[in-house]
Structures are given as structure tokens and as C-alpha cells.
JSON list of C-alpha atoms in Angstrom, two decimals:
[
{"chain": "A", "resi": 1, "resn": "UNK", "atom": "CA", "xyz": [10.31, 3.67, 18.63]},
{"chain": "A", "resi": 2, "resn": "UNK", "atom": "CA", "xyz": [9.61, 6.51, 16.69]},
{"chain": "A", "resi": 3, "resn": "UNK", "atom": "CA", "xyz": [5.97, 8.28, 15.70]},
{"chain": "A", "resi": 4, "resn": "UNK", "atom": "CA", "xyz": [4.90, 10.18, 12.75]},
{"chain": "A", "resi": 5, "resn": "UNK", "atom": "CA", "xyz": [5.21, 14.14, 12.63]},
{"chain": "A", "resi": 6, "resn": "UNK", "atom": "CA", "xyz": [2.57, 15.87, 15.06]},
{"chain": "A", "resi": 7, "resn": "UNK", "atom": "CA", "xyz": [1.64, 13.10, 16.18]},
{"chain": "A", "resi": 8, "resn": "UNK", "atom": "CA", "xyz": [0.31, 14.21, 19.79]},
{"chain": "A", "resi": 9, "resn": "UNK", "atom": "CA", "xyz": [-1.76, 16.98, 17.95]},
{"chain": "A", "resi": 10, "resn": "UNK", "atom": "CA", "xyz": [-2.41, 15.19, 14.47]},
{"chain": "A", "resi": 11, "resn": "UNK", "atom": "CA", "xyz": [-1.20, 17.68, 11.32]},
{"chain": "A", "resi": 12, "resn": "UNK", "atom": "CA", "xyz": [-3.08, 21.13, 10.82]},
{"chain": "A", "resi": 13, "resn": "UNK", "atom": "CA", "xyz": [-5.73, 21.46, 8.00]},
{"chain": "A", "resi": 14, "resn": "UNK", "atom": "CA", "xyz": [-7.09, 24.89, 6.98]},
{"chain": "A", "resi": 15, "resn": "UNK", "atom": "CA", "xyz": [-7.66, 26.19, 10.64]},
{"chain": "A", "resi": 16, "resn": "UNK", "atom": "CA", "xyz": [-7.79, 23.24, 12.29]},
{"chain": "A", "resi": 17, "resn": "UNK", "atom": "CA", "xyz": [-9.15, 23.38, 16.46]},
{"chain": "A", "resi": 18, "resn": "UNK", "atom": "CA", "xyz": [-5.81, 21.65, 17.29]},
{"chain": "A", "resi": 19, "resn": "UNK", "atom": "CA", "xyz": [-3.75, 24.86, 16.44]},
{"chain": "A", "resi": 20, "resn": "UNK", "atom": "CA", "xyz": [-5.82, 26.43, 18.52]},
{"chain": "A", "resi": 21, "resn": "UNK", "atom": "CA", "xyz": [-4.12, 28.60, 22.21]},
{"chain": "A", "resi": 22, "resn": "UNK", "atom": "CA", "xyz": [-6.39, 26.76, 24.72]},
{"chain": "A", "resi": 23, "resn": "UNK", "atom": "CA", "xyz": [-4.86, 23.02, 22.94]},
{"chain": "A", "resi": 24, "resn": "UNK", "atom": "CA", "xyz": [-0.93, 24.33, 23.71]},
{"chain": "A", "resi": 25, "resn": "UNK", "atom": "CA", "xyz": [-0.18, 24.00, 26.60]},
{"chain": "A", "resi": 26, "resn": "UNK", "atom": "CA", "xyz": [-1.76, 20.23, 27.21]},
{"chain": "A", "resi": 27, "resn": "UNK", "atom": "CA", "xyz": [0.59, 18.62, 24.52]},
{"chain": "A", "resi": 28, "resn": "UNK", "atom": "CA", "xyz": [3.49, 19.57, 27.18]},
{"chain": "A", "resi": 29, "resn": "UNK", "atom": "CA", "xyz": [1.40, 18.37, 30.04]},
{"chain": "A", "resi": 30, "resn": "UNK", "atom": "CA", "xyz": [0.17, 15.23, 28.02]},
{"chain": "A", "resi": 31, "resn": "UNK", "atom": "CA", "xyz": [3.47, 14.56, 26.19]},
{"chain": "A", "resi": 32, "resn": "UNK", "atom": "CA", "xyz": [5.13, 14.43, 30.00]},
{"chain": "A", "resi": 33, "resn": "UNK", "atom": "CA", "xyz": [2.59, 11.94, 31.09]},
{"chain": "A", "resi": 34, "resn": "UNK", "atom": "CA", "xyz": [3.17, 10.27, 28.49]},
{"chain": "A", "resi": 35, "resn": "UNK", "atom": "CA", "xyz": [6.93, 9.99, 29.36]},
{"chain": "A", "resi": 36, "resn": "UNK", "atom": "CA", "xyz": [6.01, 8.73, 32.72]},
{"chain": "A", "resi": 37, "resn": "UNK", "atom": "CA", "xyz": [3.70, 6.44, 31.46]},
{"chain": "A", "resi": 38, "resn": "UNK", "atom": "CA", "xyz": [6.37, 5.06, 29.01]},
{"chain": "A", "resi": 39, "resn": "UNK", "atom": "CA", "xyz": [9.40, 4.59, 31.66]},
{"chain": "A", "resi": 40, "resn": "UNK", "atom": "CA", "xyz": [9.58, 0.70, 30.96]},
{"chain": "A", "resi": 41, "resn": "UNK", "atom": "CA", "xyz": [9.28, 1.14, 27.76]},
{"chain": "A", "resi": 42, "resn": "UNK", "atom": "CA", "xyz": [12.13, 1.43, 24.78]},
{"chain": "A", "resi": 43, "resn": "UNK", "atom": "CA", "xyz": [12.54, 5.03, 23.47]},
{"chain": "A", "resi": 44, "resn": "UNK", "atom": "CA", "xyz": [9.98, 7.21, 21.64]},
{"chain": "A", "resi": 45, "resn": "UNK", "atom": "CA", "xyz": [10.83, 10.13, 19.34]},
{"chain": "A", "resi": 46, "resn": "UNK", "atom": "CA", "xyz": [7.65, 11.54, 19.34]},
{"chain": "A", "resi": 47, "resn": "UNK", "atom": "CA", "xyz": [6.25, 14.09, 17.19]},
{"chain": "A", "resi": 48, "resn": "UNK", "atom": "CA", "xyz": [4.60, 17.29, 18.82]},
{"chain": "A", "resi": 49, "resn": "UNK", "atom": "CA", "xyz": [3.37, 21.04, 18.70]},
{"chain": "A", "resi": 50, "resn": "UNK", "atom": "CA", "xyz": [5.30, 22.75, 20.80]},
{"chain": "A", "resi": 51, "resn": "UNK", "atom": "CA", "xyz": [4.48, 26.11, 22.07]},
{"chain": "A", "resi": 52, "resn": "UNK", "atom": "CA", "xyz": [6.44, 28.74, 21.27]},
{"chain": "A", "resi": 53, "resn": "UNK", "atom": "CA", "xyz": [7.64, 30.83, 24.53]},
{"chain": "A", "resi": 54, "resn": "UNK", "atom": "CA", "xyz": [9.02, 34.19, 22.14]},
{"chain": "A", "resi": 55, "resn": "UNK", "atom": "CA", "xyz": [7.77, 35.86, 19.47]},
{"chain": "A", "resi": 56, "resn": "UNK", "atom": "CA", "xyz": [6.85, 34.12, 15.83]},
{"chain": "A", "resi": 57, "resn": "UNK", "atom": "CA", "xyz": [3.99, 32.02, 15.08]},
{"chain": "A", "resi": 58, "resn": "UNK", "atom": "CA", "xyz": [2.57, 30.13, 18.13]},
{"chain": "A", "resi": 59, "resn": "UNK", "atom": "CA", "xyz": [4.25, 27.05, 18.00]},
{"chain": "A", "resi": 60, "resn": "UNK", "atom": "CA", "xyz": [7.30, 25.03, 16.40]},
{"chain": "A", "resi": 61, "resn": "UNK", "atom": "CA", "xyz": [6.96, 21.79, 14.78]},
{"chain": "A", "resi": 62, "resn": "UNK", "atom": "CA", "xyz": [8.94, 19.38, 17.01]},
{"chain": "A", "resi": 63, "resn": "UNK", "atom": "CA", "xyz": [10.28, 16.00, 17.74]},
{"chain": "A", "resi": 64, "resn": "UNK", "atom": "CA", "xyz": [10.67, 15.17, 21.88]},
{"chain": "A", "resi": 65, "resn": "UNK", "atom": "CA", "xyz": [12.71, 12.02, 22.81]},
{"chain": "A", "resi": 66, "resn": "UNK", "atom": "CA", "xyz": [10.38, 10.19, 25.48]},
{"chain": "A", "resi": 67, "resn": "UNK", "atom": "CA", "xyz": [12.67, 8.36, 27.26]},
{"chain": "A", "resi": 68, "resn": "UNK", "atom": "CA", "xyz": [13.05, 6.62, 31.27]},
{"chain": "A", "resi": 69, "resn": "UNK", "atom": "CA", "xyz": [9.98, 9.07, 32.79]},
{"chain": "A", "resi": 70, "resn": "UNK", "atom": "CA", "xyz": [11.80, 12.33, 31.26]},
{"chain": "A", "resi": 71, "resn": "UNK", "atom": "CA", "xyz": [11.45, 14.30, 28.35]},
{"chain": "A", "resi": 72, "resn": "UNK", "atom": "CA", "xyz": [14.65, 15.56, 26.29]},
{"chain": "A", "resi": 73, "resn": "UNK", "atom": "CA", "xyz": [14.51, 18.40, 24.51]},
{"chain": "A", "resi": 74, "resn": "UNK", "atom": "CA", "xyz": [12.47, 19.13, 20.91]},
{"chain": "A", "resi": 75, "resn": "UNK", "atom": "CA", "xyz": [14.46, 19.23, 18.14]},
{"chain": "A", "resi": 76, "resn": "UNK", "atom": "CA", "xyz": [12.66, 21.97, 16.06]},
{"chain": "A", "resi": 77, "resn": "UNK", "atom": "CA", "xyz": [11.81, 21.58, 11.80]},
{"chain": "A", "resi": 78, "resn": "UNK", "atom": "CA", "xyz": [13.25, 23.81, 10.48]},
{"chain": "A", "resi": 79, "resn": "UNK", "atom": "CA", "xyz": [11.79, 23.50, 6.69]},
{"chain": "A", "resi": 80, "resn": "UNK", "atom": "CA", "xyz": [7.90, 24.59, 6.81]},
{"chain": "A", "resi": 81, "resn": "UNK", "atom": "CA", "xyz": [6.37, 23.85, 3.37]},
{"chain": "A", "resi": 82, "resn": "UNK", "atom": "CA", "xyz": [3.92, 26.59, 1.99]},
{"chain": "A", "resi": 83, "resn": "UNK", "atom": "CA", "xyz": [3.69, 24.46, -1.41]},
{"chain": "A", "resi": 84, "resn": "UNK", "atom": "CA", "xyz": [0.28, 22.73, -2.53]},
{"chain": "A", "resi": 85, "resn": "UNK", "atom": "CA", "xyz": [-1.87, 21.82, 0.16]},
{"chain": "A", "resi": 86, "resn": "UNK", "atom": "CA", "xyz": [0.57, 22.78, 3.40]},
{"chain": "A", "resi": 87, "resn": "UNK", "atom": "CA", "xyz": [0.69, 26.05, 4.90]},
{"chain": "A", "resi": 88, "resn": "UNK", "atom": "CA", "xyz": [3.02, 25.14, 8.25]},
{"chain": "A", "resi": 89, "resn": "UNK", "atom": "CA", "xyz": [4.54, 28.75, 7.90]},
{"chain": "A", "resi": 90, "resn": "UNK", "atom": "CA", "xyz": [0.87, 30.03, 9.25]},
{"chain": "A", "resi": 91, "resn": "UNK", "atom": "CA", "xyz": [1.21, 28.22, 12.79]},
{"chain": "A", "resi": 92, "resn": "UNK", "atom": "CA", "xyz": [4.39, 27.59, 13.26]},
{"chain": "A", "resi": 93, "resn": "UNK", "atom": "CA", "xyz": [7.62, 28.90, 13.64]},
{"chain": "A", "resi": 94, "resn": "UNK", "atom": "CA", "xyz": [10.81, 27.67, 11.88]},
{"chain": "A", "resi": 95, "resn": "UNK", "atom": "CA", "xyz": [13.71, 26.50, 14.15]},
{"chain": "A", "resi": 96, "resn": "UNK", "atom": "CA", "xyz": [17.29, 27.84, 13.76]},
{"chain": "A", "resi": 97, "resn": "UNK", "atom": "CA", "xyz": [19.10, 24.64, 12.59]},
{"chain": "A", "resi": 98, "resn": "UNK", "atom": "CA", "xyz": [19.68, 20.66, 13.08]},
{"chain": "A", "resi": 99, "resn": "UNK", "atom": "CA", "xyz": [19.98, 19.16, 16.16]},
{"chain": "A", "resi": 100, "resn": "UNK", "atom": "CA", "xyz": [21.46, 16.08, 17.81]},
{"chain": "A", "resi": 101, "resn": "UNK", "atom": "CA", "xyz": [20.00, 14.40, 20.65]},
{"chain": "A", "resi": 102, "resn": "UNK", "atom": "CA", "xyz": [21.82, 12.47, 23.57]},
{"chain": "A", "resi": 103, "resn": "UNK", "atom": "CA", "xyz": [20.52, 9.07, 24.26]},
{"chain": "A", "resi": 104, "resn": "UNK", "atom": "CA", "xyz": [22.70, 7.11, 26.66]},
{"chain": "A", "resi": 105, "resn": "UNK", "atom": "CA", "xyz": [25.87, 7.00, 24.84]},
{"chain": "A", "resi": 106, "resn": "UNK", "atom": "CA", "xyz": [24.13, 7.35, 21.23]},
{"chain": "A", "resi": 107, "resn": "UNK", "atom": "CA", "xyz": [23.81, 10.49, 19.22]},
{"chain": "A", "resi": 108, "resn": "UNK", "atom": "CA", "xyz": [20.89, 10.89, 17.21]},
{"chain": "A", "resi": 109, "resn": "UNK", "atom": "CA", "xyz": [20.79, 13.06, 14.28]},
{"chain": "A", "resi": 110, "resn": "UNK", "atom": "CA", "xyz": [16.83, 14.20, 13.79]},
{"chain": "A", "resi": 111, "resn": "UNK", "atom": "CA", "xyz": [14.88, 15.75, 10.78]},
{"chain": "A", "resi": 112, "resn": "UNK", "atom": "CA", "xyz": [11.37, 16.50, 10.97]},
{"chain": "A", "resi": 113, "resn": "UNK", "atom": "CA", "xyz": [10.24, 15.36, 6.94]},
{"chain": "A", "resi": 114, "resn": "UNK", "atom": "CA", "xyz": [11.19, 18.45, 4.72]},
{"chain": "A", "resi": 115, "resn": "UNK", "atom": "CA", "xyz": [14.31, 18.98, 6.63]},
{"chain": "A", "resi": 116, "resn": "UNK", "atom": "CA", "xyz": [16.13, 15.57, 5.27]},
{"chain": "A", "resi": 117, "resn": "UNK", "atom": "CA", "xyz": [14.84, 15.72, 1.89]},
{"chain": "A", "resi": 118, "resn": "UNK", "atom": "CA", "xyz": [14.86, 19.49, 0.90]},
{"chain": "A", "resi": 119, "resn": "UNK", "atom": "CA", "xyz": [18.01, 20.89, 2.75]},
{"chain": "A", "resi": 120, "resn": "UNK", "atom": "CA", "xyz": [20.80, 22.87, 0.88]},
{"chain": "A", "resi": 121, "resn": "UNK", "atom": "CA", "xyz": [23.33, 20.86, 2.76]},
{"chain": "A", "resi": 122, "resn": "UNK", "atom": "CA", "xyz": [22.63, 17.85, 0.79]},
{"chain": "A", "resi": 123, "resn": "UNK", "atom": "CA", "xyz": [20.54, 18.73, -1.98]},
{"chain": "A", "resi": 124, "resn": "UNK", "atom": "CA", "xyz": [21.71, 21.20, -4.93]},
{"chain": "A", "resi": 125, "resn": "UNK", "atom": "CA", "xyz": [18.14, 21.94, -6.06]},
{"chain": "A", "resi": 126, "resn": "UNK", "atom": "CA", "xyz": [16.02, 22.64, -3.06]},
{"chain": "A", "resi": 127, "resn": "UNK", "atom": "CA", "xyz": [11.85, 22.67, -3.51]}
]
């Protein structure tokens, strides 16, 4: 199963409450409930605001796979759009490349929206 982008915090708006400190660190505590509460169920890539333990903006933009009570790792976007009406580079911090993720035997290649259609890898003319 796989949710939208954000979708534990819903996607930021000019200053939106959700980017707000006191809202960090409950998406880890709710998105690991939320694992727990899922153990019967198939997977769930889900999308979340993580918070961001170094310096940078606040958080990353991130994808968790939800899977048998435990959380795996985020996979972090790496492409933050500052076109039109999005402004991700003001909240959150860009990760360092594409991941893979382990599920069972499976390995899941995972882009968080700009990264699969605007990346230099696979497009000549990026955005």
C-alpha cells in the first residue's frame, strides 16, 4: 500500500501550523503507532515529515516503509521545488541521494514526486 507525499502531516501552505517544532516530534511517535497498529496488515510506504536531527531546515520530506510492527528507514526527497506555488526549500531539508529499501527479499527503489520526474539521471532538461 502506498500513501500520498506528507501524508501523516498533510503538505505545507504559506506557514502552515503543521511545520511547526511542537508538531515534530509526534509524526515519529504517531507514524510508530501506526506501524504497530498496521502489523497484520500488507505494507505501507507512507509519506512523512521527518525531523531533522543536524543542521538545515527542520525537517526532510520522507517516505517510511510501515511494515510487521516496525518502521524502516525514510528515504529522504531529494528535489524540493521553489517554482509557482511550492516553497519546500523553506522547511525542509534536501536529502543526499536515492535510496533503496529492503522488504523481505524485494528491493524497492523510492522517489518522493519531483525526484522521478525532474532528475538529471533520466531527464536531459531538468525544471
Amino acid at each position: 500500500m502506498l500513501t500520498s507525499e506528507l501524508r501523516l502531516m498533510g503538505y505545507p501552505s504559506a506557514r502552515p501550523a503543521s511545520c511547526s517544532p511542537p508538531s515534530w516530534p509526534a509524526v515519529g511517535k504517531f507514524s510508530s503507532k501506526l506501524a504497530e497498529e498496521l502489523r497484520a496488515a500488507p505494507p505501507v510506504l507512507v509519506g512523512i515529515a521527518e525531523p531533522n536531527p543536524s543542521q538545515g531546515r527542520p525537517l526532510y520530506n520522507s517516505a517510511v516503509l510501515l511494515h510487521k510492527a516496525q518502521s524502516a528507514r525514510a528515504v529522504r526527497k531529494c528535489l524540493l521545488p521553489t517554482y509557482d506555488v511550492f516553497d519546500e526549500d523553506r522547511y525542509f531539508e534536501s536529502g543526499s541521494a536515492p535510496e533503496i529499501l529492503a522488504l523481505d527479499t524485494l528491493k524497492l527503489g523510492v522517489t518522493i514526486c519531483e525526484d522521478v520526474w525532474n532528475n538529471s539521471d533520466f531527464w536531459r532538461h531538468r525544471r
